[in-house]
Amino acid sequence: LIYSQETLKSVLFAFNIWRENIFPSLFPFFVISDLLMNYGFVNILGELTKKIMNKLFYLPGEASFVIIASMLSGFPSSAKFVKSLLEERKINTEEAEYLLSFTHFSNPLFVIGVIGSTMLKSKKLGFIILFCHIISNFIIAIVIRKKREVDTSTINIDKLFTINSNKSFIQVLTSSITKTINTLILLLGIVTTFLVLSTLISNLINLNDFTRAVISGILEMTQGIKYISVVN
């Protein structure tokens, strides 16, 4: 009630970020990725990358789908895909936790376009931040990896093209769209909640611009970026 105007602005800011950046970049990718998973693409990719994944990360080949997909679409896609692989028993709980620890990538278009070009007025800075972001994730992967037994046996070629669903294409597509919409609306709710929270903290406590940016960034990334971009 006291900071109603600031709260309304933060809700609108959250919705605009979601509408202009999160939804357009994640919706098509989530739907296509879900379709690919239903039609056996993960099995094919897993077979092709099995040796590399085993050697670098001690993970089964199917985990490569999570790494590639999350790098292209950004978070929270890694959590979504890890959950799917876990439910299908392509990875175990320990492998799922390890995968989550280094596949929390931000959307590359968001980093280069919104952060670099729009907020920091430098596309070059956007590329530098993206490069550091990707490399730091892989450093984490190498540092915390643990040697584990991974199945490296050859797979039956018939199983490679097995469709995971007995439903028709329209049913699979409808299911993919429904799951994607639910995930994206949940994401909108989370972003908005933490944006409102960081706005209230900023108004309740007298903070300098830099401290406000850091605290806001911990609670909600886009708000933190917005404050950083206006710090002298």
mmCIF file with all atom_site columns, C-alpha atoms in Angstrom:
data_model
loop_
_atom_site.group_PDB
_atom_site.id
_atom_site.type_symbol
_atom_site.label_atom_id
_atom_site.label_alt_id
_atom_site.label_comp_id
_atom_site.label_asym_id
_atom_site.label_entity_id
_atom_site.label_seq_id
_atom_site.pdbx_PDB_ins_code
_atom_site.Cartn_x
_atom_site.Cartn_y
_atom_site.Cartn_z
_atom_site.occupancy
_atom_site.B_iso_or_equiv
_atom_site.pdbx_formal_charge
_atom_site.auth_seq_id
_atom_site.auth_comp_id
_atom_site.auth_asym_id
_atom_site.auth_atom_id
_atom_site.pdbx_PDB_model_num
ATOM 1   C CA . LEU A 1 1   ? 0.000  0.000   0.000   1.00 0.00 ? 1   LEU A CA 1
ATOM 2   C CA . ILE A 1 2   ? 2.825  2.414   0.843   1.00 0.00 ? 2   ILE A CA 1
ATOM 3   C CA . TYR A 1 3   ? 4.868  1.668   -2.297  1.00 0.00 ? 3   TYR A CA 1
ATOM 4   C CA . SER A 1 4   ? 1.949  0.813   -4.581  1.00 0.00 ? 4   SER A CA 1
ATOM 5   C CA . GLN A 1 5   ? 3.234  2.810   -7.575  1.00 0.00 ? 5   GLN A CA 1
ATOM 6   C CA . GLU A 1 6   ? 6.700  1.180   -7.443  1.00 0.00 ? 6   GLU A CA 1
ATOM 7   C CA . THR A 1 7   ? 5.110  -2.261  -7.008  1.00 0.00 ? 7   THR A CA 1
ATOM 8   C CA . LEU A 1 8   ? 2.853  -1.797  -10.038 1.00 0.00 ? 8   LEU A CA 1
ATOM 9   C CA . LYS A 1 9   ? 5.844  -0.657  -12.107 1.00 0.00 ? 9   LYS A CA 1
ATOM 10  C CA . SER A 1 10  ? 7.842  -3.745  -11.104 1.00 0.00 ? 10  SER A CA 1
ATOM 11  C CA . VAL A 1 11  ? 4.939  -6.049  -12.055 1.00 0.00 ? 11  VAL A CA 1
ATOM 12  C CA . LEU A 1 12  ? 4.650  -4.329  -15.453 1.00 0.00 ? 12  LEU A CA 1
ATOM 13  C CA . PHE A 1 13  ? 8.429  -4.534  -15.924 1.00 0.00 ? 13  PHE A CA 1
ATOM 14  C CA . ALA A 1 14  ? 8.324  -8.287  -15.165 1.00 0.00 ? 14  ALA A CA 1
ATOM 15  C CA . PHE A 1 15  ? 5.445  -8.832  -17.595 1.00 0.00 ? 15  PHE A CA 1
ATOM 16  C CA . ASN A 1 16  ? 7.174  -6.865  -20.365 1.00 0.00 ? 16  ASN A CA 1
ATOM 17  C CA . ILE A 1 17  ? 10.429 -8.834  -19.927 1.00 0.00 ? 17  ILE A CA 1
ATOM 18  C CA . TRP A 1 18  ? 8.405  -12.066 -20.073 1.00 0.00 ? 18  TRP A CA 1
ATOM 19  C CA . ARG A 1 19  ? 6.333  -10.959 -23.069 1.00 0.00 ? 19  ARG A CA 1
ATOM 20  C CA . GLU A 1 20  ? 9.180  -9.482  -25.125 1.00 0.00 ? 20  GLU A CA 1
ATOM 21  C CA . ASN A 1 21  ? 12.072 -11.817 -24.265 1.00 0.00 ? 21  ASN A CA 1
ATOM 22  C CA . ILE A 1 22  ? 11.248 -14.925 -22.235 1.00 0.00 ? 22  ILE A CA 1
ATOM 23  C CA . PHE A 1 23  ? 8.090  -16.117 -24.013 1.00 0.00 ? 23  PHE A CA 1
ATOM 24  C CA . PRO A 1 24  ? 9.215  -15.523 -27.646 1.00 0.00 ? 24  PRO A CA 1
ATOM 25  C CA . SER A 1 25  ? 12.613 -17.175 -27.128 1.00 0.00 ? 25  SER A CA 1
ATOM 26  C CA . LEU A 1 26  ? 11.503 -20.135 -24.986 1.00 0.00 ? 26  LEU A CA 1
ATOM 27  C CA . PHE A 1 27  ? 8.045  -21.094 -26.318 1.00 0.00 ? 27  PHE A CA 1
ATOM 28  C CA . PRO A 1 28  ? 9.037  -22.431 -29.771 1.00 0.00 ? 28  PRO A CA 1
ATOM 29  C CA . PHE A 1 29  ? 12.175 -24.077 -28.401 1.00 0.00 ? 29  PHE A CA 1
ATOM 30  C CA . PHE A 1 30  ? 10.339 -25.850 -25.564 1.00 0.00 ? 30  PHE A CA 1
ATOM 31  C CA . VAL A 1 31  ? 7.668  -27.186 -27.931 1.00 0.00 ? 31  VAL A CA 1
ATOM 32  C CA . ILE A 1 32  ? 10.180 -28.385 -30.558 1.00 0.00 ? 32  ILE A CA 1
ATOM 33  C CA . SER A 1 33  ? 12.447 -29.922 -27.898 1.00 0.00 ? 33  SER A CA 1
ATOM 34  C CA . ASP A 1 34  ? 9.517  -31.817 -26.365 1.00 0.00 ? 34  ASP A CA 1
ATOM 35  C CA . LEU A 1 35  ? 8.537  -33.150 -29.797 1.00 0.00 ? 35  LEU A CA 1
ATOM 36  C CA . LEU A 1 36  ? 12.123 -34.256 -30.457 1.00 0.00 ? 36  LEU A CA 1
ATOM 37  C CA . MET A 1 37  ? 12.227 -36.070 -27.114 1.00 0.00 ? 37  MET A CA 1
ATOM 38  C CA . ASN A 1 38  ? 8.961  -37.857 -27.908 1.00 0.00 ? 38  ASN A CA 1
ATOM 39  C CA . TYR A 1 39  ? 10.227 -38.996 -31.302 1.00 0.00 ? 39  TYR A CA 1
ATOM 40  C CA . GLY A 1 40  ? 13.546 -40.506 -30.206 1.00 0.00 ? 40  GLY A CA 1
ATOM 41  C CA . PHE A 1 41  ? 15.965 -37.687 -31.086 1.00 0.00 ? 41  PHE A CA 1
ATOM 42  C CA . VAL A 1 42  ? 17.575 -37.924 -27.628 1.00 0.00 ? 42  VAL A CA 1
ATOM 43  C CA . ASN A 1 43  ? 18.456 -41.591 -28.309 1.00 0.00 ? 43  ASN A CA 1
ATOM 44  C CA . ILE A 1 44  ? 20.127 -40.716 -31.616 1.00 0.00 ? 44  ILE A CA 1
ATOM 45  C CA . LEU A 1 45  ? 22.084 -37.790 -30.147 1.00 0.00 ? 45  LEU A CA 1
ATOM 46  C CA . GLY A 1 46  ? 22.997 -39.923 -27.135 1.00 0.00 ? 46  GLY A CA 1
ATOM 47  C CA . GLU A 1 47  ? 24.481 -42.619 -29.336 1.00 0.00 ? 47  GLU A CA 1
ATOM 48  C CA . LEU A 1 48  ? 26.463 -40.093 -31.400 1.00 0.00 ? 48  LEU A CA 1
ATOM 49  C CA . THR A 1 49  ? 27.914 -38.279 -28.354 1.00 0.00 ? 49  THR A CA 1
ATOM 50  C CA . LYS A 1 50  ? 28.276 -41.228 -25.972 1.00 0.00 ? 50  LYS A CA 1
ATOM 51  C CA . LYS A 1 51  ? 32.084 -41.411 -26.035 1.00 0.00 ? 51  LYS A CA 1
ATOM 52  C CA . ILE A 1 52  ? 32.628 -37.646 -25.735 1.00 0.00 ? 52  ILE A CA 1
ATOM 53  C CA . MET A 1 53  ? 30.160 -37.301 -22.829 1.00 0.00 ? 53  MET A CA 1
ATOM 54  C CA . ASN A 1 54  ? 31.690 -40.273 -21.013 1.00 0.00 ? 54  ASN A CA 1
ATOM 55  C CA . LYS A 1 55  ? 35.232 -38.955 -21.425 1.00 0.00 ? 55  LYS A CA 1
ATOM 56  C CA . LEU A 1 56  ? 34.553 -35.299 -20.521 1.00 0.00 ? 56  LEU A CA 1
ATOM 57  C CA . PHE A 1 57  ? 31.824 -35.507 -17.867 1.00 0.00 ? 57  PHE A CA 1
ATOM 58  C CA . TYR A 1 58  ? 31.362 -39.228 -17.029 1.00 0.00 ? 58  TYR A CA 1
ATOM 59  C CA . LEU A 1 59  ? 27.751 -38.899 -18.179 1.00 0.00 ? 59  LEU A CA 1
ATOM 60  C CA . PRO A 1 60  ? 25.618 -40.957 -20.581 1.00 0.00 ? 60  PRO A CA 1
ATOM 61  C CA . GLY A 1 61  ? 25.301 -39.654 -24.150 1.00 0.00 ? 61  GLY A CA 1
ATOM 62  C CA . GLU A 1 62  ? 21.678 -38.562 -23.648 1.00 0.00 ? 62  GLU A CA 1
ATOM 63  C CA . ALA A 1 63  ? 22.899 -35.813 -21.292 1.00 0.00 ? 63  ALA A CA 1
ATOM 64  C CA . SER A 1 64  ? 24.354 -33.980 -24.325 1.00 0.00 ? 64  SER A CA 1
ATOM 65  C CA . PHE A 1 65  ? 20.802 -33.030 -25.324 1.00 0.00 ? 65  PHE A CA 1
ATOM 66  C CA . VAL A 1 66  ? 20.390 -31.082 -22.054 1.00 0.00 ? 66  VAL A CA 1
ATOM 67  C CA . ILE A 1 67  ? 23.718 -29.257 -22.529 1.00 0.00 ? 67  ILE A CA 1
ATOM 68  C CA . ILE A 1 68  ? 23.034 -28.261 -26.151 1.00 0.00 ? 68  ILE A CA 1
ATOM 69  C CA . ALA A 1 69  ? 19.351 -27.390 -25.601 1.00 0.00 ? 69  ALA A CA 1
ATOM 70  C CA . SER A 1 70  ? 19.979 -25.304 -22.474 1.00 0.00 ? 70  SER A CA 1
ATOM 71  C CA . MET A 1 71  ? 22.834 -23.402 -24.178 1.00 0.00 ? 71  MET A CA 1
ATOM 72  C CA . LEU A 1 72  ? 20.527 -22.493 -27.081 1.00 0.00 ? 72  LEU A CA 1
ATOM 73  C CA . SER A 1 73  ? 17.334 -21.688 -25.190 1.00 0.00 ? 73  SER A CA 1
ATOM 74  C CA . GLY A 1 74  ? 18.526 -20.607 -21.731 1.00 0.00 ? 74  GLY A CA 1
ATOM 75  C CA . PHE A 1 75  ? 17.227 -21.375 -18.249 1.00 0.00 ? 75  PHE A CA 1
ATOM 76  C CA . PRO A 1 76  ? 15.014 -22.905 -16.950 1.00 0.00 ? 76  PRO A CA 1
ATOM 77  C CA . SER A 1 77  ? 15.160 -25.315 -19.901 1.00 0.00 ? 77  SER A CA 1
ATOM 78  C CA . SER A 1 78  ? 17.942 -27.392 -18.288 1.00 0.00 ? 78  SER A CA 1
ATOM 79  C CA . ALA A 1 79  ? 15.709 -28.202 -15.295 1.00 0.00 ? 79  ALA A CA 1
ATOM 80  C CA . LYS A 1 80  ? 12.828 -29.101 -17.625 1.00 0.00 ? 80  LYS A CA 1
ATOM 81  C CA . PHE A 1 81  ? 14.936 -31.429 -19.795 1.00 0.00 ? 81  PHE A CA 1
ATOM 82  C CA . VAL A 1 82  ? 16.787 -32.998 -16.843 1.00 0.00 ? 82  VAL A CA 1
ATOM 83  C CA . LYS A 1 83  ? 13.426 -33.826 -15.268 1.00 0.00 ? 83  LYS A CA 1
ATOM 84  C CA . SER A 1 84  ? 12.266 -35.477 -18.527 1.00 0.00 ? 84  SER A CA 1
ATOM 85  C CA . LEU A 1 85  ? 15.425 -37.613 -18.801 1.00 0.00 ? 85  LEU A CA 1
ATOM 86  C CA . LEU A 1 86  ? 15.126 -38.559 -15.133 1.00 0.00 ? 86  LEU A CA 1
ATOM 87  C CA . GLU A 1 87  ? 11.495 -39.637 -15.563 1.00 0.00 ? 87  GLU A CA 1
ATOM 88  C CA . GLU A 1 88  ? 12.460 -41.720 -18.606 1.00 0.00 ? 88  GLU A CA 1
ATOM 89  C CA . ARG A 1 89  ? 15.347 -43.280 -16.575 1.00 0.00 ? 89  ARG A CA 1
ATOM 90  C CA . LYS A 1 90  ? 17.967 -42.219 -19.101 1.00 0.00 ? 90  LYS A CA 1
ATOM 91  C CA . ILE A 1 91  ? 19.938 -40.652 -16.221 1.00 0.00 ? 91  ILE A CA 1
ATOM 92  C CA . ASN A 1 92  ? 19.946 -41.307 -12.470 1.00 0.00 ? 92  ASN A CA 1
ATOM 93  C CA . THR A 1 93  ? 19.492 -38.802 -9.602  1.00 0.00 ? 93  THR A CA 1
ATOM 94  C CA . GLU A 1 94  ? 23.233 -38.231 -9.090  1.00 0.00 ? 94  GLU A CA 1
ATOM 95  C CA . GLU A 1 95  ? 23.747 -37.537 -12.805 1.00 0.00 ? 95  GLU A CA 1
ATOM 96  C CA . ALA A 1 96  ? 20.702 -35.225 -12.819 1.00 0.00 ? 96  ALA A CA 1
ATOM 97  C CA . GLU A 1 97  ? 22.094 -33.154 -9.922  1.00 0.00 ? 97  GLU A CA 1
ATOM 98  C CA . TYR A 1 98  ? 25.493 -32.908 -11.607 1.00 0.00 ? 98  TYR A CA 1
ATOM 99  C CA . LEU A 1 99  ? 23.917 -31.857 -14.928 1.00 0.00 ? 99  LEU A CA 1
ATOM 100 C CA . LEU A 1 100 ? 21.876 -29.130 -13.221 1.00 0.00 ? 100 LEU A CA 1
ATOM 101 C CA . SER A 1 101 ? 25.004 -27.705 -11.576 1.00 0.00 ? 101 SER A CA 1
ATOM 102 C CA . PHE A 1 102 ? 26.584 -26.636 -14.883 1.00 0.00 ? 102 PHE A CA 1
ATOM 103 C CA . THR A 1 103 ? 23.737 -26.250 -17.416 1.00 0.00 ? 103 THR A CA 1
ATOM 104 C CA . HIS A 1 104 ? 22.163 -23.103 -15.959 1.00 0.00 ? 104 HIS A CA 1
ATOM 105 C CA . PHE A 1 105 ? 22.763 -21.041 -19.124 1.00 0.00 ? 105 PHE A CA 1
ATOM 106 C CA . SER A 1 106 ? 21.104 -17.725 -19.846 1.00 0.00 ? 106 SER A CA 1
ATOM 107 C CA . ASN A 1 107 ? 19.438 -17.288 -23.232 1.00 0.00 ? 107 ASN A CA 1
ATOM 108 C CA . PRO A 1 108 ? 22.158 -16.075 -25.694 1.00 0.00 ? 108 PRO A CA 1
ATOM 109 C CA . LEU A 1 109 ? 19.758 -13.678 -27.473 1.00 0.00 ? 109 LEU A CA 1
ATOM 110 C CA . PHE A 1 110 ? 18.848 -12.151 -24.096 1.00 0.00 ? 110 PHE A CA 1
ATOM 111 C CA . VAL A 1 111 ? 22.525 -11.693 -23.118 1.00 0.00 ? 111 VAL A CA 1
ATOM 112 C CA . ILE A 1 112 ? 23.630 -10.200 -26.450 1.00 0.00 ? 112 ILE A CA 1
ATOM 113 C CA . GLY A 1 113 ? 20.448 -8.291  -27.347 1.00 0.00 ? 113 GLY A CA 1
ATOM 114 C CA . VAL A 1 114 ? 18.833 -7.139  -24.100 1.00 0.00 ? 114 VAL A CA 1
ATOM 115 C CA . ILE A 1 115 ? 21.829 -6.957  -21.723 1.00 0.00 ? 115 ILE A CA 1
ATOM 116 C CA . GLY A 1 116 ? 24.531 -5.989  -24.239 1.00 0.00 ? 116 GLY A CA 1
ATOM 117 C CA . SER A 1 117 ? 22.852 -3.890  -26.906 1.00 0.00 ? 117 SER A CA 1
ATOM 118 C CA . THR A 1 118 ? 19.855 -2.448  -24.999 1.00 0.00 ? 118 THR A CA 1
ATOM 119 C CA . MET A 1 119 ? 20.896 -2.054  -21.347 1.00 0.00 ? 119 MET A CA 1
ATOM 120 C CA . LEU A 1 120 ? 24.687 -1.646  -21.569 1.00 0.00 ? 120 LEU A CA 1
ATOM 121 C CA . LYS A 1 121 ? 24.622 -0.068  -25.077 1.00 0.00 ? 121 LYS A CA 1
ATOM 122 C CA . SER A 1 122 ? 27.381 -2.398  -26.297 1.00 0.00 ? 122 SER A CA 1
ATOM 123 C CA . LYS A 1 123 ? 26.919 -5.584  -28.329 1.00 0.00 ? 123 LYS A CA 1
ATOM 124 C CA . LYS A 1 124 ? 30.605 -6.385  -27.724 1.00 0.00 ? 124 LYS A CA 1
ATOM 125 C CA . LEU A 1 125 ? 30.005 -6.418  -23.948 1.00 0.00 ? 125 LEU A CA 1
ATOM 126 C CA . GLY A 1 126 ? 27.081 -8.791  -24.544 1.00 0.00 ? 126 GLY A CA 1
ATOM 127 C CA . PHE A 1 127 ? 29.374 -11.268 -26.349 1.00 0.00 ? 127 PHE A CA 1
ATOM 128 C CA . ILE A 1 128 ? 32.052 -10.972 -23.609 1.00 0.00 ? 128 ILE A CA 1
ATOM 129 C CA . ILE A 1 129 ? 29.465 -11.655 -20.871 1.00 0.00 ? 129 ILE A CA 1
ATOM 130 C CA . LEU A 1 130 ? 28.042 -14.622 -22.837 1.00 0.00 ? 130 LEU A CA 1
ATOM 131 C CA . PHE A 1 131 ? 31.517 -16.105 -23.360 1.00 0.00 ? 131 PHE A CA 1
ATOM 132 C CA . CYS A 1 132 ? 32.380 -15.761 -19.641 1.00 0.00 ? 132 CYS A CA 1
ATOM 133 C CA . HIS A 1 133 ? 28.991 -17.219 -18.707 1.00 0.00 ? 133 HIS A CA 1
ATOM 134 C CA . ILE A 1 134 ? 29.445 -20.336 -20.879 1.00 0.00 ? 134 ILE A CA 1
ATOM 135 C CA . ILE A 1 135 ? 33.099 -20.917 -19.940 1.00 0.00 ? 135 ILE A CA 1
ATOM 136 C CA . SER A 1 136 ? 32.390 -20.569 -16.188 1.00 0.00 ? 136 SER A CA 1
ATOM 137 C CA . ASN A 1 137 ? 29.714 -23.271 -16.428 1.00 0.00 ? 137 ASN A CA 1
ATOM 138 C CA . PHE A 1 138 ? 32.125 -25.698 -18.085 1.00 0.00 ? 138 PHE A CA 1
ATOM 139 C CA . ILE A 1 139 ? 34.837 -24.889 -15.492 1.00 0.00 ? 139 ILE A CA 1
ATOM 140 C CA . ILE A 1 140 ? 32.299 -25.868 -12.799 1.00 0.00 ? 140 ILE A CA 1
ATOM 141 C CA . ALA A 1 141 ? 31.566 -29.090 -14.727 1.00 0.00 ? 141 ALA A CA 1
ATOM 142 C CA . ILE A 1 142 ? 35.242 -30.102 -14.864 1.00 0.00 ? 142 ILE A CA 1
ATOM 143 C CA . VAL A 1 143 ? 36.033 -29.092 -11.257 1.00 0.00 ? 143 VAL A CA 1
ATOM 144 C CA . ILE A 1 144 ? 33.160 -30.964 -9.580  1.00 0.00 ? 144 ILE A CA 1
ATOM 145 C CA . ARG A 1 145 ? 32.900 -34.018 -11.851 1.00 0.00 ? 145 ARG A CA 1
ATOM 146 C CA . LYS A 1 146 ? 33.234 -37.444 -10.257 1.00 0.00 ? 146 LYS A CA 1
ATOM 147 C CA . LYS A 1 147 ? 34.305 -40.600 -12.003 1.00 0.00 ? 147 LYS A CA 1
ATOM 148 C CA . ARG A 1 148 ? 31.345 -42.944 -12.321 1.00 0.00 ? 148 ARG A CA 1
ATOM 149 C CA . GLU A 1 149 ? 30.484 -46.040 -14.290 1.00 0.00 ? 149 GLU A CA 1
ATOM 150 C CA . VAL A 1 150 ? 28.645 -45.196 -17.495 1.00 0.00 ? 150 VAL A CA 1
ATOM 151 C CA . ASP A 1 151 ? 27.033 -47.682 -19.853 1.00 0.00 ? 151 ASP A CA 1
ATOM 152 C CA . THR A 1 152 ? 29.062 -47.552 -23.082 1.00 0.00 ? 152 THR A CA 1
ATOM 153 C CA . SER A 1 153 ? 27.585 -50.639 -24.706 1.00 0.00 ? 153 SER A CA 1
ATOM 154 C CA . THR A 1 154 ? 26.332 -50.349 -28.264 1.00 0.00 ? 154 THR A CA 1
ATOM 155 C CA . ILE A 1 155 ? 22.623 -49.805 -28.688 1.00 0.00 ? 155 ILE A CA 1
ATOM 156 C CA . ASN A 1 156 ? 20.295 -51.784 -30.931 1.00 0.00 ? 156 ASN A CA 1
ATOM 157 C CA . ILE A 1 157 ? 19.750 -49.764 -34.122 1.00 0.00 ? 157 ILE A CA 1
ATOM 158 C CA . ASP A 1 158 ? 15.995 -50.481 -33.973 1.00 0.00 ? 158 ASP A CA 1
ATOM 159 C CA . LYS A 1 159 ? 15.769 -49.006 -30.477 1.00 0.00 ? 159 LYS A CA 1
ATOM 160 C CA . LEU A 1 160 ? 17.519 -45.865 -31.685 1.00 0.00 ? 160 LEU A CA 1
ATOM 161 C CA . PHE A 1 161 ? 14.449 -44.749 -33.620 1.00 0.00 ? 161 PHE A CA 1
ATOM 162 C CA . THR A 1 162 ? 11.859 -45.852 -31.067 1.00 0.00 ? 162 THR A CA 1
ATOM 163 C CA . ILE A 1 163 ? 9.069  -43.334 -30.594 1.00 0.00 ? 163 ILE A CA 1
ATOM 164 C CA . ASN A 1 164 ? 8.493  -42.692 -26.893 1.00 0.00 ? 164 ASN A CA 1
ATOM 165 C CA . SER A 1 165 ? 4.780  -42.041 -27.296 1.00 0.00 ? 165 SER A CA 1
ATOM 166 C CA . ASN A 1 166 ? 1.913  -44.131 -28.657 1.00 0.00 ? 166 ASN A CA 1
ATOM 167 C CA . LYS A 1 167 ? -0.190 -40.998 -29.150 1.00 0.00 ? 167 LYS A CA 1
ATOM 168 C CA . SER A 1 168 ? -0.893 -39.362 -32.509 1.00 0.00 ? 168 SER A CA 1
ATOM 169 C CA . PHE A 1 169 ? 1.179  -36.363 -33.613 1.00 0.00 ? 169 PHE A CA 1
ATOM 170 C CA . ILE A 1 170 ? -1.689 -33.946 -32.794 1.00 0.00 ? 170 ILE A CA 1
ATOM 171 C CA . GLN A 1 171 ? -1.968 -35.375 -29.268 1.00 0.00 ? 171 GLN A CA 1
ATOM 172 C CA . VAL A 1 172 ? 1.793  -35.134 -28.737 1.00 0.00 ? 172 VAL A CA 1
ATOM 173 C CA . LEU A 1 173 ? 1.840  -31.556 -30.085 1.00 0.00 ? 173 LEU A CA 1
ATOM 174 C CA . THR A 1 174 ? -1.106 -30.507 -27.895 1.00 0.00 ? 174 THR A CA 1
ATOM 175 C CA . SER A 1 175 ? 0.572  -32.049 -24.837 1.00 0.00 ? 175 SER A CA 1
ATOM 176 C CA . SER A 1 176 ? 3.862  -30.261 -25.653 1.00 0.00 ? 176 SER A CA 1
ATOM 177 C CA . ILE A 1 177 ? 2.116  -26.887 -26.017 1.00 0.00 ? 177 ILE A CA 1
ATOM 178 C CA . THR A 1 178 ? 0.156  -27.368 -22.758 1.00 0.00 ? 178 THR A CA 1
ATOM 179 C CA . LYS A 1 179 ? 3.285  -28.307 -20.778 1.00 0.00 ? 179 LYS A CA 1
ATOM 180 C CA . THR A 1 180 ? 5.211  -25.377 -22.297 1.00 0.00 ? 180 THR A CA 1
ATOM 181 C CA . ILE A 1 181 ? 2.469  -22.831 -21.487 1.00 0.00 ? 181 ILE A CA 1
ATOM 182 C CA . ASN A 1 182 ? 2.267  -24.097 -17.874 1.00 0.00 ? 182 ASN A CA 1
ATOM 183 C CA . THR A 1 183 ? 6.062  -23.852 -17.475 1.00 0.00 ? 183 THR A CA 1
ATOM 184 C CA . LEU A 1 184 ? 6.197  -20.327 -18.936 1.00 0.00 ? 184 LEU A CA 1
ATOM 185 C CA . ILE A 1 185 ? 3.298  -19.034 -16.805 1.00 0.00 ? 185 ILE A CA 1
ATOM 186 C CA . LEU A 1 186 ? 4.986  -20.485 -13.716 1.00 0.00 ? 186 LEU A CA 1
ATOM 187 C CA . LEU A 1 187 ? 8.174  -18.697 -14.783 1.00 0.00 ? 187 LEU A CA 1
ATOM 188 C CA . LEU A 1 188 ? 6.251  -15.402 -15.167 1.00 0.00 ? 188 LEU A CA 1
ATOM 189 C CA . GLY A 1 189 ? 4.879  -15.825 -11.640 1.00 0.00 ? 189 GLY A CA 1
ATOM 190 C CA . ILE A 1 190 ? 8.325  -16.502 -10.153 1.00 0.00 ? 190 ILE A CA 1
ATOM 191 C CA . VAL A 1 191 ? 9.975  -13.553 -11.958 1.00 0.00 ? 191 VAL A CA 1
ATOM 192 C CA . THR A 1 192 ? 7.157  -11.194 -10.900 1.00 0.00 ? 192 THR A CA 1
ATOM 193 C CA . THR A 1 193 ? 7.197  -12.344 -7.256  1.00 0.00 ? 193 THR A CA 1
ATOM 194 C CA . PHE A 1 194 ? 10.938 -11.787 -6.828  1.00 0.00 ? 194 PHE A CA 1
ATOM 195 C CA . LEU A 1 195 ? 10.820 -8.496  -8.733  1.00 0.00 ? 195 LEU A CA 1
ATOM 196 C CA . VAL A 1 196 ? 8.157  -7.173  -6.344  1.00 0.00 ? 196 VAL A CA 1
ATOM 197 C CA . LEU A 1 197 ? 10.173 -8.456  -3.376  1.00 0.00 ? 197 LEU A CA 1
ATOM 198 C CA . SER A 1 198 ? 13.392 -6.761  -4.541  1.00 0.00 ? 198 SER A CA 1
ATOM 199 C CA . THR A 1 199 ? 11.480 -3.524  -5.254  1.00 0.00 ? 199 THR A CA 1
ATOM 200 C CA . LEU A 1 200 ? 10.053 -3.474  -1.707  1.00 0.00 ? 200 LEU A CA 1
ATOM 201 C CA . ILE A 1 201 ? 13.477 -4.173  -0.155  1.00 0.00 ? 201 ILE A CA 1
ATOM 202 C CA . SER A 1 202 ? 15.023 -1.355  -2.224  1.00 0.00 ? 202 SER A CA 1
ATOM 203 C CA . ASN A 1 203 ? 12.363 1.077   -1.020  1.00 0.00 ? 203 ASN A CA 1
ATOM 204 C CA . LEU A 1 204 ? 12.322 -0.045  2.626   1.00 0.00 ? 204 LEU A CA 1
ATOM 205 C CA . ILE A 1 205 ? 16.104 0.062   3.091   1.00 0.00 ? 205 ILE A CA 1
ATOM 206 C CA . ASN A 1 206 ? 18.160 3.064   2.068   1.00 0.00 ? 206 ASN A CA 1
ATOM 207 C CA . LEU A 1 207 ? 20.790 1.523   -0.232  1.00 0.00 ? 207 LEU A CA 1
ATOM 208 C CA . ASN A 1 208 ? 23.329 3.055   -2.576  1.00 0.00 ? 208 ASN A CA 1
ATOM 209 C CA . ASP A 1 209 ? 22.946 2.269   -6.289  1.00 0.00 ? 209 ASP A CA 1
ATOM 210 C CA . PHE A 1 210 ? 25.611 -0.433  -6.395  1.00 0.00 ? 210 PHE A CA 1
ATOM 211 C CA . THR A 1 211 ? 24.350 -2.335  -3.301  1.00 0.00 ? 211 THR A CA 1
ATOM 212 C CA . ARG A 1 212 ? 20.781 -2.079  -4.582  1.00 0.00 ? 212 ARG A CA 1
ATOM 213 C CA . ALA A 1 213 ? 21.862 -3.577  -7.924  1.00 0.00 ? 213 ALA A CA 1
ATOM 214 C CA . VAL A 1 214 ? 23.671 -6.489  -6.243  1.00 0.00 ? 214 VAL A CA 1
ATOM 215 C CA . ILE A 1 215 ? 20.823 -7.354  -3.842  1.00 0.00 ? 215 ILE A CA 1
ATOM 216 C CA . SER A 1 216 ? 18.204 -7.001  -6.591  1.00 0.00 ? 216 SER A CA 1
ATOM 217 C CA . GLY A 1 217 ? 20.310 -9.170  -8.909  1.00 0.00 ? 217 GLY A CA 1
ATOM 218 C CA . ILE A 1 218 ? 20.522 -11.946 -6.313  1.00 0.00 ? 218 ILE A CA 1
ATOM 219 C CA . LEU A 1 219 ? 16.727 -11.942 -5.907  1.00 0.00 ? 219 LEU A CA 1
ATOM 220 C CA . GLU A 1 220 ? 15.810 -11.441 -9.585  1.00 0.00 ? 220 GLU A CA 1
ATOM 221 C CA . MET A 1 221 ? 18.324 -11.198 -12.406 1.00 0.00 ? 221 MET A CA 1
ATOM 222 C CA . THR A 1 222 ? 16.590 -8.764  -14.805 1.00 0.00 ? 222 THR A CA 1
ATOM 223 C CA . GLN A 1 223 ? 15.939 -6.185  -12.070 1.00 0.00 ? 223 GLN A CA 1
ATOM 224 C CA . GLY A 1 224 ? 19.613 -6.397  -11.029 1.00 0.00 ? 224 GLY A CA 1
ATOM 225 C CA . ILE A 1 225 ? 20.724 -5.883  -14.635 1.00 0.00 ? 225 ILE A CA 1
ATOM 226 C CA . LYS A 1 226 ? 18.418 -2.873  -14.973 1.00 0.00 ? 226 LYS A CA 1
ATOM 227 C CA . TYR A 1 227 ? 19.954 -1.234  -11.868 1.00 0.00 ? 227 TYR A CA 1
ATOM 228 C CA . ILE A 1 228 ? 23.535 -2.085  -12.939 1.00 0.00 ? 228 ILE A CA 1
ATOM 229 C CA . SER A 1 229 ? 22.950 -0.462  -16.330 1.00 0.00 ? 229 SER A CA 1
ATOM 230 C CA . VAL A 1 230 ? 22.167 2.914   -14.699 1.00 0.00 ? 230 VAL A CA 1
ATOM 231 C CA . VAL A 1 231 ? 24.997 2.869   -12.099 1.00 0.00 ? 231 VAL A CA 1
ATOM 232 C CA . ASN A 1 232 ? 27.582 5.584   -12.864 1.00 0.00 ? 232 ASN A CA 1
#
